[in-house]
mmCIF file of C-alpha atoms in Angstrom:
data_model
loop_
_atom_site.group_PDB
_atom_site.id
_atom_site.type_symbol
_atom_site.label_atom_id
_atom_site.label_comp_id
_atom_site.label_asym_id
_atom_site.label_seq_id
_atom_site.Cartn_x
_atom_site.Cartn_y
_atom_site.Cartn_z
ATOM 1 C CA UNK A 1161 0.000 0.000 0.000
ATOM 2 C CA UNK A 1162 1.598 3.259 -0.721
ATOM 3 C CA UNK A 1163 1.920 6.184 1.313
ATOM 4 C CA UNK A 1164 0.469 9.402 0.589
ATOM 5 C CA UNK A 1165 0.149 12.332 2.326
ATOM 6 C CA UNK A 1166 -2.093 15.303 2.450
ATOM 7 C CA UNK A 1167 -0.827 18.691 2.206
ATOM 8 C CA UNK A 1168 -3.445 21.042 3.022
ATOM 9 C CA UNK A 1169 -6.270 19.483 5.670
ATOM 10 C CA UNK A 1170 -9.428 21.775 4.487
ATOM 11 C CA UNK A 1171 -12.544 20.621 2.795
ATOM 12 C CA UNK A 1172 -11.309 19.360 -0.028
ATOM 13 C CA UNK A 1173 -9.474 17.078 1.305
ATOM 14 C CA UNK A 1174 -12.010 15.198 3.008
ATOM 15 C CA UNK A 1175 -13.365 14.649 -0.240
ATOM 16 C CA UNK A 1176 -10.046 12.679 -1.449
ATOM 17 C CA UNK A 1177 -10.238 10.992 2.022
ATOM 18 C CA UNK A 1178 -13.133 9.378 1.173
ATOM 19 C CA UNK A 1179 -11.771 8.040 -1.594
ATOM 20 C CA UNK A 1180 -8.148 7.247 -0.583
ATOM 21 C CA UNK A 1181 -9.359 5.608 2.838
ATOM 22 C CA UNK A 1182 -7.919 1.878 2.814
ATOM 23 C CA UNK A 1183 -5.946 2.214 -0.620
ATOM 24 C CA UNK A 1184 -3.343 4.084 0.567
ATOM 25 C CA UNK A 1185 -1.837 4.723 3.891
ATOM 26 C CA UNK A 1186 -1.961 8.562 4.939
ATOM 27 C CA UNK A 1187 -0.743 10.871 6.705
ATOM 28 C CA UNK A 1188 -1.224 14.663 7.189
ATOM 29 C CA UNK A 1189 0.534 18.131 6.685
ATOM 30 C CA UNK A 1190 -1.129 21.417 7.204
ATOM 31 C CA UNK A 1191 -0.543 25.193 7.783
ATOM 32 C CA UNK A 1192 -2.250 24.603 11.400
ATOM 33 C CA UNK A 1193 -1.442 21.081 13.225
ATOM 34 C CA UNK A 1194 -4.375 21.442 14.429
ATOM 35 C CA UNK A 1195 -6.189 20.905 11.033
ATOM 36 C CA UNK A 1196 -3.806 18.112 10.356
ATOM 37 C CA UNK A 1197 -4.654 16.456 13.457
ATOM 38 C CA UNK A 1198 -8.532 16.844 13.320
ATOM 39 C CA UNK A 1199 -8.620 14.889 10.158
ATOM 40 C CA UNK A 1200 -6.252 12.537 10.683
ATOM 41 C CA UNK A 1201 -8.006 11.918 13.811
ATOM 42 C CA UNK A 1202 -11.393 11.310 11.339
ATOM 43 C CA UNK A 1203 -9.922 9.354 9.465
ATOM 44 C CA UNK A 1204 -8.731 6.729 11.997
ATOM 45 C CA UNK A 1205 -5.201 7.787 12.907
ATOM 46 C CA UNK A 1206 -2.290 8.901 10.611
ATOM 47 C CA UNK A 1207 1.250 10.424 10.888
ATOM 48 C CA UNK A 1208 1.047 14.388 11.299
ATOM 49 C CA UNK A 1209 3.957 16.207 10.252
ATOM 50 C CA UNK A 1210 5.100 19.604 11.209
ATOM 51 C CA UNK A 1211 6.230 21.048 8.081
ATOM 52 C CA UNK A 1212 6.216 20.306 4.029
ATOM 53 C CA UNK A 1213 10.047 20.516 4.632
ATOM 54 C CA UNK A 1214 9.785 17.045 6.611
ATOM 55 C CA UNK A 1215 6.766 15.563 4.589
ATOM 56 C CA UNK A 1216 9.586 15.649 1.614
ATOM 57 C CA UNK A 1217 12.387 14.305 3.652
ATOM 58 C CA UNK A 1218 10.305 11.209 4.900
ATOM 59 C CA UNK A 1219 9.271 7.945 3.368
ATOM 60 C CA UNK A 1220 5.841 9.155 1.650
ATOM 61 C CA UNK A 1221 4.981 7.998 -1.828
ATOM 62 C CA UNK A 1222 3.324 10.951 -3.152
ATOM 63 C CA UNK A 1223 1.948 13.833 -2.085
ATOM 64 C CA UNK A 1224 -1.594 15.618 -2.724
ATOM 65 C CA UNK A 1225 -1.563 19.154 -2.474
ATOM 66 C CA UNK A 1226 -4.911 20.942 -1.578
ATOM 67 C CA UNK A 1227 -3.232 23.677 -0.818
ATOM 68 C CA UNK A 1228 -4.233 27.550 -2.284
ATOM 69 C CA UNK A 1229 -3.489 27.774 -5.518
ATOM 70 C CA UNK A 1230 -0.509 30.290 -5.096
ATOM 71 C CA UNK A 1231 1.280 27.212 -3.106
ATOM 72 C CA UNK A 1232 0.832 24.976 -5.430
ATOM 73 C CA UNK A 1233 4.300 26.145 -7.590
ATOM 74 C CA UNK A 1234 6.829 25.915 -4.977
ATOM 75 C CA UNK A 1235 5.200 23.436 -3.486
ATOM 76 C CA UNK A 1236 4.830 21.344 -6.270
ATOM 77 C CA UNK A 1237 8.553 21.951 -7.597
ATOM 78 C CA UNK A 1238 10.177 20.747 -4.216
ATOM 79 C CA UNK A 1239 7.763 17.414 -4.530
ATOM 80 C CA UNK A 1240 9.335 16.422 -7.968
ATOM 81 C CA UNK A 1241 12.407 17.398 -6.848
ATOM 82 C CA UNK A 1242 12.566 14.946 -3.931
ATOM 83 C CA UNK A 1243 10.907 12.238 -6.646
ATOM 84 C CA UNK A 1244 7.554 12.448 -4.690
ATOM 85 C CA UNK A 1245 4.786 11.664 -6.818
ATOM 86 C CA UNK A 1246 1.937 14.671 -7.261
ATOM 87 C CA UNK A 1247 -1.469 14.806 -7.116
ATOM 88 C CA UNK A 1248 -2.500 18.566 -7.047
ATOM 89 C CA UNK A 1249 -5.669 19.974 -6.678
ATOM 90 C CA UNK A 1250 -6.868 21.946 -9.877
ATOM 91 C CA UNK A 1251 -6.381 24.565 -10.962
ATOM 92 C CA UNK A 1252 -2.718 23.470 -11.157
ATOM 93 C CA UNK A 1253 -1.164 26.895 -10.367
ATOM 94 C CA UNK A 1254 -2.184 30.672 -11.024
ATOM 95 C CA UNK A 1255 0.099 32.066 -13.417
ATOM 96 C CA UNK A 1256 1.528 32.021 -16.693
ATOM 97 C CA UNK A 1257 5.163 32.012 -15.289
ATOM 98 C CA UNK A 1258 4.312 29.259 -11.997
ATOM 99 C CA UNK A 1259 3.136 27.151 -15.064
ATOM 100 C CA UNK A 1260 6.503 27.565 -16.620
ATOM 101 C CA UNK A 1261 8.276 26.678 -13.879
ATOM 102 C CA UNK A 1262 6.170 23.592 -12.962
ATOM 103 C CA UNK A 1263 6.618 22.543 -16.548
ATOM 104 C CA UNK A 1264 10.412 22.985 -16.400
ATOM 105 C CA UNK A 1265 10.790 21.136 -13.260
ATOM 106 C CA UNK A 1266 9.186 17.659 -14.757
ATOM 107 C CA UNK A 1267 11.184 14.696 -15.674
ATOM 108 C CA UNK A 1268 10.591 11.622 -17.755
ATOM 109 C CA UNK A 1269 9.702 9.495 -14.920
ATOM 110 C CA UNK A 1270 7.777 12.668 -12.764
ATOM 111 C CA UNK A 1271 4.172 11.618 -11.521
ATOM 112 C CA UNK A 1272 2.314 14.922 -11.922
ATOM 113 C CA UNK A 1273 -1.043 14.651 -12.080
ATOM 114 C CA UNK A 1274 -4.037 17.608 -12.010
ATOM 115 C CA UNK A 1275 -7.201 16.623 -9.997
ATOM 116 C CA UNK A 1276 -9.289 17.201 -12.414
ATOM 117 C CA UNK A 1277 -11.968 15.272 -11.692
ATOM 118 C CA UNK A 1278 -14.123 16.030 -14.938
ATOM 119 C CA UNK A 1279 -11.939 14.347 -17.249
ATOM 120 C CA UNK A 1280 -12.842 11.246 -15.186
ATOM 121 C CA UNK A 1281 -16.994 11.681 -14.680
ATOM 122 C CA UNK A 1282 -19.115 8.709 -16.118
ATOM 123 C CA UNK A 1283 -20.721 11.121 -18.495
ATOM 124 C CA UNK A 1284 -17.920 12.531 -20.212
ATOM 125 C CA UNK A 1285 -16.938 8.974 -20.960
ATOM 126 C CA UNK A 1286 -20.588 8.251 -22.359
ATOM 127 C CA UNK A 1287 -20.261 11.500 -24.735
ATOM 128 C CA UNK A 1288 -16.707 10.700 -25.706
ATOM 129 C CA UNK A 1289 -17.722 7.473 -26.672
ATOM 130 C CA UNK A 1290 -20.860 9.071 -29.017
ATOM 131 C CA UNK A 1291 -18.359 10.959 -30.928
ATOM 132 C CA UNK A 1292 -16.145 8.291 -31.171
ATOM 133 C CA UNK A 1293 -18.589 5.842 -32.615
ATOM 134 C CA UNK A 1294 -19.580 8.925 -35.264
ATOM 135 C CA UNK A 1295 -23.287 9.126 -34.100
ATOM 136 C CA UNK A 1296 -23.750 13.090 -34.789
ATOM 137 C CA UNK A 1297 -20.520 13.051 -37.020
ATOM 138 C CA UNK A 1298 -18.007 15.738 -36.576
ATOM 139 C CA UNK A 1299 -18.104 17.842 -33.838
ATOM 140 C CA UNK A 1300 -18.558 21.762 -35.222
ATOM 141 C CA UNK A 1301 -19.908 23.363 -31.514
ATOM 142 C CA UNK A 1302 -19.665 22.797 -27.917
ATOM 143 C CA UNK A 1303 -21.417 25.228 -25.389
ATOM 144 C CA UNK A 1304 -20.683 24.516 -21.863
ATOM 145 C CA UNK A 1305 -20.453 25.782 -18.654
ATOM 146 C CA UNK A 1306 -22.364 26.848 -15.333
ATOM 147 C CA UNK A 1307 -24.402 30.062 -13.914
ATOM 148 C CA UNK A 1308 -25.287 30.035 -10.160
ATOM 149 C CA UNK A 1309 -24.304 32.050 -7.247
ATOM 150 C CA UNK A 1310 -21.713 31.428 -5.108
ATOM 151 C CA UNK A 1311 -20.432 33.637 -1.939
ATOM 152 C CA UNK A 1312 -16.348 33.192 -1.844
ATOM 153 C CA UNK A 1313 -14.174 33.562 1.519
ATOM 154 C CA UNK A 1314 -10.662 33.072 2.451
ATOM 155 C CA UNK A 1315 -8.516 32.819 -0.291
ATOM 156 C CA UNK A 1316 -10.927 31.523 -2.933
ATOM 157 C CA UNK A 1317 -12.450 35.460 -3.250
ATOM 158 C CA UNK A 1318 -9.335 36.143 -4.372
ATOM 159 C CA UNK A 1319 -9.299 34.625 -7.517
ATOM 160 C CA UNK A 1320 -11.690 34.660 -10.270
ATOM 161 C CA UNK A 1321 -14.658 32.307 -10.805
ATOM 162 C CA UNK A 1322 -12.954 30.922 -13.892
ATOM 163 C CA UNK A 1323 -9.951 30.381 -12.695
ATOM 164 C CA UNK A 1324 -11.057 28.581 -9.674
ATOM 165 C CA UNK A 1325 -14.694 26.823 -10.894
ATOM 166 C CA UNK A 1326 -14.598 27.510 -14.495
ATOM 167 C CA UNK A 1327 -11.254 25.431 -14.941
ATOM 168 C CA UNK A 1328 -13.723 22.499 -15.013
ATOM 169 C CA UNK A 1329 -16.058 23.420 -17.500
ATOM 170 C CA UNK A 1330 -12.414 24.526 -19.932
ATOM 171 C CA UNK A 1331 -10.941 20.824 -19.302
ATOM 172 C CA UNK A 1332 -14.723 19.259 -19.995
ATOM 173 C CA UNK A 1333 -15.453 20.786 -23.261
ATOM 174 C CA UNK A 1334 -11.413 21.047 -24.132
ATOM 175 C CA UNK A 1335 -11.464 17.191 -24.187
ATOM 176 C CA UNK A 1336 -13.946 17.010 -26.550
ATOM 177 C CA UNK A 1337 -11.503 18.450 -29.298
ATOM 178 C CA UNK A 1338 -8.036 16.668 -27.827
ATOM 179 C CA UNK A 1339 -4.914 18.141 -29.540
ATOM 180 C CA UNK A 1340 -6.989 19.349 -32.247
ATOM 181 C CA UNK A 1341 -4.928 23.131 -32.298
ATOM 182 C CA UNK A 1342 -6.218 26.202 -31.241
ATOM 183 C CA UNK A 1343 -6.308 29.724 -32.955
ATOM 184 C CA UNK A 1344 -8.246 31.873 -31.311
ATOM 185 C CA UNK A 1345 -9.417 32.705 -27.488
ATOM 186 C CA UNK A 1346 -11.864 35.559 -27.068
ATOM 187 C CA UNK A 1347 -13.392 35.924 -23.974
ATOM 188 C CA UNK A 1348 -16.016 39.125 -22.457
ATOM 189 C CA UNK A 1349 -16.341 39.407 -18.563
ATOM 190 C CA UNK A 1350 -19.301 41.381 -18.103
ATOM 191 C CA UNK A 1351 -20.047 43.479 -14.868
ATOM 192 C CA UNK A 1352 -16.091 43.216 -14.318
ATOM 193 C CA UNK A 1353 -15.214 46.047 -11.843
ATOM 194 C CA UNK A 1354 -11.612 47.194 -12.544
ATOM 195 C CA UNK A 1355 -8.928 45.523 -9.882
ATOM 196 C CA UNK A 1356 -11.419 43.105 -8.515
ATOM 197 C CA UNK A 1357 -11.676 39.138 -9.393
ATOM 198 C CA UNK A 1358 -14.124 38.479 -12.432
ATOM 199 C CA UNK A 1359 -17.318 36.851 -11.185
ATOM 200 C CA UNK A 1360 -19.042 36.732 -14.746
ATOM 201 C CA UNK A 1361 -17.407 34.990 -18.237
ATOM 202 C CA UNK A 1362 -18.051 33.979 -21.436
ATOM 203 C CA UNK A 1363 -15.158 32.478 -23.585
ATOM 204 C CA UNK A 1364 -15.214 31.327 -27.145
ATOM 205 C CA UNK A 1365 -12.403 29.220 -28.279
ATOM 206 C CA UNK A 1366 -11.693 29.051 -32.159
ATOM 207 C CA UNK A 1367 -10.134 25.564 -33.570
ATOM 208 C CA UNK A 1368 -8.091 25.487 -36.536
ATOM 209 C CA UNK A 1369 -10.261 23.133 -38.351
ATOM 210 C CA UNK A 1370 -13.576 25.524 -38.000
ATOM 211 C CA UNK A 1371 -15.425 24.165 -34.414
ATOM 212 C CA UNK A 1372 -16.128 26.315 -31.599
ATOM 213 C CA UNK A 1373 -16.388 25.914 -28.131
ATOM 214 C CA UNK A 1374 -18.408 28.519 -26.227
ATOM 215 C CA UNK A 1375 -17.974 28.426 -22.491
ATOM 216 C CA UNK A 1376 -20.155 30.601 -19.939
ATOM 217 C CA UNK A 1377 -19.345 30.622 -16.337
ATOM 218 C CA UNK A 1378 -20.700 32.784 -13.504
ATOM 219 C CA UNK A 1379 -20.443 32.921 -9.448
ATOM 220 C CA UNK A 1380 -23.741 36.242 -9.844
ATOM 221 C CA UNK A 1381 -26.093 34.666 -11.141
ATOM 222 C CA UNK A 1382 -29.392 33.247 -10.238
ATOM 223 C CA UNK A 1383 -30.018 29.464 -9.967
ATOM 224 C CA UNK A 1384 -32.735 27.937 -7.485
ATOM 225 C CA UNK A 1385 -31.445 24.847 -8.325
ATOM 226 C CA UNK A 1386 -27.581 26.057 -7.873
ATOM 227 C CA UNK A 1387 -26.920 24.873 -11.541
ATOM 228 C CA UNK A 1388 -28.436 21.905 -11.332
ATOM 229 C CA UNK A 1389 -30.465 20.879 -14.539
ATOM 230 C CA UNK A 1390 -28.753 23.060 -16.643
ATOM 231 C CA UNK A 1391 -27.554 21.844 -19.723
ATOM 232 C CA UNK A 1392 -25.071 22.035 -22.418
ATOM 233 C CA UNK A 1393 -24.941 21.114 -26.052
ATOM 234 C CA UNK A 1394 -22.876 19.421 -28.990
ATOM 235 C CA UNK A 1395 -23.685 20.020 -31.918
ATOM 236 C CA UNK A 1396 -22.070 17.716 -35.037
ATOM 237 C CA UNK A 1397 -22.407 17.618 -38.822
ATOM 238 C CA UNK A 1398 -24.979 14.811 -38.273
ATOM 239 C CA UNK A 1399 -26.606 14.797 -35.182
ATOM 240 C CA UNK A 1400 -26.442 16.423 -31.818
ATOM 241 C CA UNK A 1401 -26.136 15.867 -27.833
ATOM 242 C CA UNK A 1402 -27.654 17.554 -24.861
ATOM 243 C CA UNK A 1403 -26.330 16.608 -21.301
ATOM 244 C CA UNK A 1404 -26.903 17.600 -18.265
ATOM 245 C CA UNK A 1405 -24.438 19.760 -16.669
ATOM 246 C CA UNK A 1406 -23.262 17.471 -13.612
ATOM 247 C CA UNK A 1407 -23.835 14.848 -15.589
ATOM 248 C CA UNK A 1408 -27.144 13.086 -14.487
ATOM 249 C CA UNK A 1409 -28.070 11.930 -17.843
ATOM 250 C CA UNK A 1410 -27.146 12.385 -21.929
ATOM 251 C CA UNK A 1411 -29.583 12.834 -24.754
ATOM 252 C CA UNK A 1412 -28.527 11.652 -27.933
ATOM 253 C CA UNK A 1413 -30.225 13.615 -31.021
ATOM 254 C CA UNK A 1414 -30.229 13.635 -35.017
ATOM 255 C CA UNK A 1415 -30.773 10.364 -36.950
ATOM 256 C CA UNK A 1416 -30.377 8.018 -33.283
ATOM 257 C CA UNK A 1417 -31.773 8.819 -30.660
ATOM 258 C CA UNK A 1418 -31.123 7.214 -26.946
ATOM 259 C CA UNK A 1419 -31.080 9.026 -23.406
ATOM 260 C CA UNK A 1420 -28.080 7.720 -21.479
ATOM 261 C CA UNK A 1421 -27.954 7.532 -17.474
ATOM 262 C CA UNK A 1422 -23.956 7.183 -16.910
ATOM 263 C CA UNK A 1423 -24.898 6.915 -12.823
ATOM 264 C CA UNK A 1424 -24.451 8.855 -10.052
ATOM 265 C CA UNK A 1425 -22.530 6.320 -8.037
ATOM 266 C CA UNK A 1426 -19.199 8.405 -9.151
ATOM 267 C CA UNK A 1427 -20.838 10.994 -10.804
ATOM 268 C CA UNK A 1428 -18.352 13.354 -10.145
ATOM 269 C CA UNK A 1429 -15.234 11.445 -11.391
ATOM 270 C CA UNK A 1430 -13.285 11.259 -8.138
ATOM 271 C CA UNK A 1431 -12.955 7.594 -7.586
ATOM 272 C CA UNK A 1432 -11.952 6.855 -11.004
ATOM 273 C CA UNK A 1433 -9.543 9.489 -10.728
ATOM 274 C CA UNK A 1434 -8.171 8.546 -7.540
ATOM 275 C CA UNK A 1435 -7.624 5.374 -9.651
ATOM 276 C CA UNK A 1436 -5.939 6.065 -11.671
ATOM 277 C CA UNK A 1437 -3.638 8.042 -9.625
ATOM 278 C CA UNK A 1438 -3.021 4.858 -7.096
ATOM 279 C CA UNK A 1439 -2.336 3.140 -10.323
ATOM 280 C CA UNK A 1440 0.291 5.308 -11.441
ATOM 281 C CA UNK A 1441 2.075 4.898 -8.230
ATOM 282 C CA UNK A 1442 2.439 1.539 -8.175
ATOM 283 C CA UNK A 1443 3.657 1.346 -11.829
ATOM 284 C CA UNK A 1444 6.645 3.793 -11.978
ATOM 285 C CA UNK A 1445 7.095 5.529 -15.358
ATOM 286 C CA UNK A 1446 2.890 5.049 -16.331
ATOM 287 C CA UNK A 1447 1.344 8.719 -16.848
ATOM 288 C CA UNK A 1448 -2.251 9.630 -15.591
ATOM 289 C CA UNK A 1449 -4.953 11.449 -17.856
ATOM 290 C CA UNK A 1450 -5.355 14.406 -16.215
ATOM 291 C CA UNK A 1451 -1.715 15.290 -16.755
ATOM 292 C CA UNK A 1452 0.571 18.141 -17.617
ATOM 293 C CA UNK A 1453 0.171 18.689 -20.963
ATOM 294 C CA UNK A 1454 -3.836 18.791 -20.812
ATOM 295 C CA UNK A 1455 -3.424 21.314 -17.533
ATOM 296 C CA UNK A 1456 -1.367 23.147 -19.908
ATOM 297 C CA UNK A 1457 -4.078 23.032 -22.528
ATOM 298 C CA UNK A 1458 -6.715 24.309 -20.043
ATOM 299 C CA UNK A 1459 -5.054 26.987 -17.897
ATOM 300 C CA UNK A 1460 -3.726 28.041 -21.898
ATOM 301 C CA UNK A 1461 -7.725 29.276 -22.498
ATOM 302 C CA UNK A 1462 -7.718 30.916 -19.718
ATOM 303 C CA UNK A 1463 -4.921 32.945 -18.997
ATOM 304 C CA UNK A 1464 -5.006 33.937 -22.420
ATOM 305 C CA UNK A 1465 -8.857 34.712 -22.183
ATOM 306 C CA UNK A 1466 -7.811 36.811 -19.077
ATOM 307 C CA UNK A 1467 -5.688 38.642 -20.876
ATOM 308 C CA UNK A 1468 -8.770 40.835 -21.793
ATOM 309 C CA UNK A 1469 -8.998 41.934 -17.978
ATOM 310 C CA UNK A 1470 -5.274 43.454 -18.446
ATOM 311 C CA UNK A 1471 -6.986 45.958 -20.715
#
């Protein structure tokens, strides 16, 4: 079983606890002991250590850093550097130059891996698998994305909404393209107030060979359901695809027709992710989905769609 520890002891880890609970053994690392202890108290008992500094020098496996995002870059450097595999909460870091850096610091045989836990919900597969099988033929449109409001505190109100939330709609609809290249980002935030984190975007990526994919994200807007049962849509040369946003269920359109009900007992993507991650670990040298290069991709859209803000 291998060891991993959590760096950073806040919510977000207790949702990889529930997930990493008897795969791995684990132990805890946060800004406050106290933290660390609480929830490696919950979860049974676990080494607490006093700093990252000794987390690094110890025997741990890996590492999964839940950390806020402007930790994640030194944080994540002195990991690969001490051969610790990484499993970093998204988004991966907040900067054009920390993702430079992080990028520069990999090696051949690095385990860096994003969670991104879209890339691994039950639906995605389910539409990936539509396109694959050429149901609604090429794939000229994807609108995405989610509207509800959210109140931010601590360090999350001091990023923007899709930086911090949005990052999962970009790596959703982003993997519905691959490496197909990209050659033009546009992006409007509207009700922006100069100097303060956007709450309100709508990004339209360009692709070489003529599809779009239109992206609208908001933390100020009205939802009684808090974005559940809204949808998004593919549209393709020969057919089409609605799905619900969290994935609940997929409706196949055009010449088939089928709804699809992918399941909600992962609906999220976080155990298959966590999968994949333990599976990397215990083969050296095998590389996860959510990787690098698609992190790359995705925080690509939107710095360069925040670019716009700079203005």
């Amino acid at each position: 079983m291998n060891a991993v520890c959590l760096v950073g002891c806040g919510a977000i880890a207790r949702v990889h606890v529930k997930h990493l609970a008897g795969k791995a053994e684990l132990s805890f690392c946060s800004r406050s002991r106290a933290s660390a202890e609480t929830l490696s108290g919950e979860c049974g008992g676990g080494r607490v250590f006093e700093s990252y500094d000794q987390v690094l020098k110890s025997d741990v496996d890996a590492v999964l850093i839940s950390s806020p995002p402007e930790a994640h870059r030194e944080q994540v450097v002195a990991a690969l550097a001490a051969d610790k595999g990484v499993l970093v909460e998204k988004p991966l870091c907040a900067t054009e130059a920390d993702l430079e850096a992080i990028g520069a610091a990999l090696r051949d045989r690095s385990l860096l891996m994003v969670a991104e836990n879209y890339y691994y919900k039950p639906s995605l597969k389910v539409i990936k698998w539509i396109i694959g099988q050429g149901f609604i033929g090429e794939v000229r449109r994807v609108e995405t994305g989610k509207r509800f409001a959210q109140a931010t505190s601590g360090w999350k109100s001091g990023y923007g909404a899709l930086l911090e939330g949005g990052i999962h709609y970009v790596a959703l609809g982003a993997d519905m393209f691959g490496n197909e290249p990209i050659r033009r980002v546009a992006a409007e935030f509207p009700g922006h107030l100069a100097g303060k984190p956007e709450r309100n975007s709508l990004v339209r990526v360009a692709y070489e060979g003529g599809a779009e994919l239109v992206l609208r994200y908001a933390w100020n807007a009205f939802s009684p359901t808090r974005g559940t049962f809204q949808h998004s849509r593919i549209e393709g040369t020969a057919g089409g695809v609605v799905f619900e946003n969290n994935g609940i269920y997929v409706r196949l359109k055009g010449r088939r027709k089928r709804m699809y009900f992918p399941g909600v007992r992962d609906l999220m993507g976080y155990g298959a992710m966590t999968r994949d991650f333990l599976q990397c670990l215990r083969e050296p040298g095998k590389k996860p989905y959510s990787d690098f290069s698609r992190a790359e991709r995705d925080l690509g859209i939107v710095f360069t769609a925040y670019k716009g803000l700079e203005g």
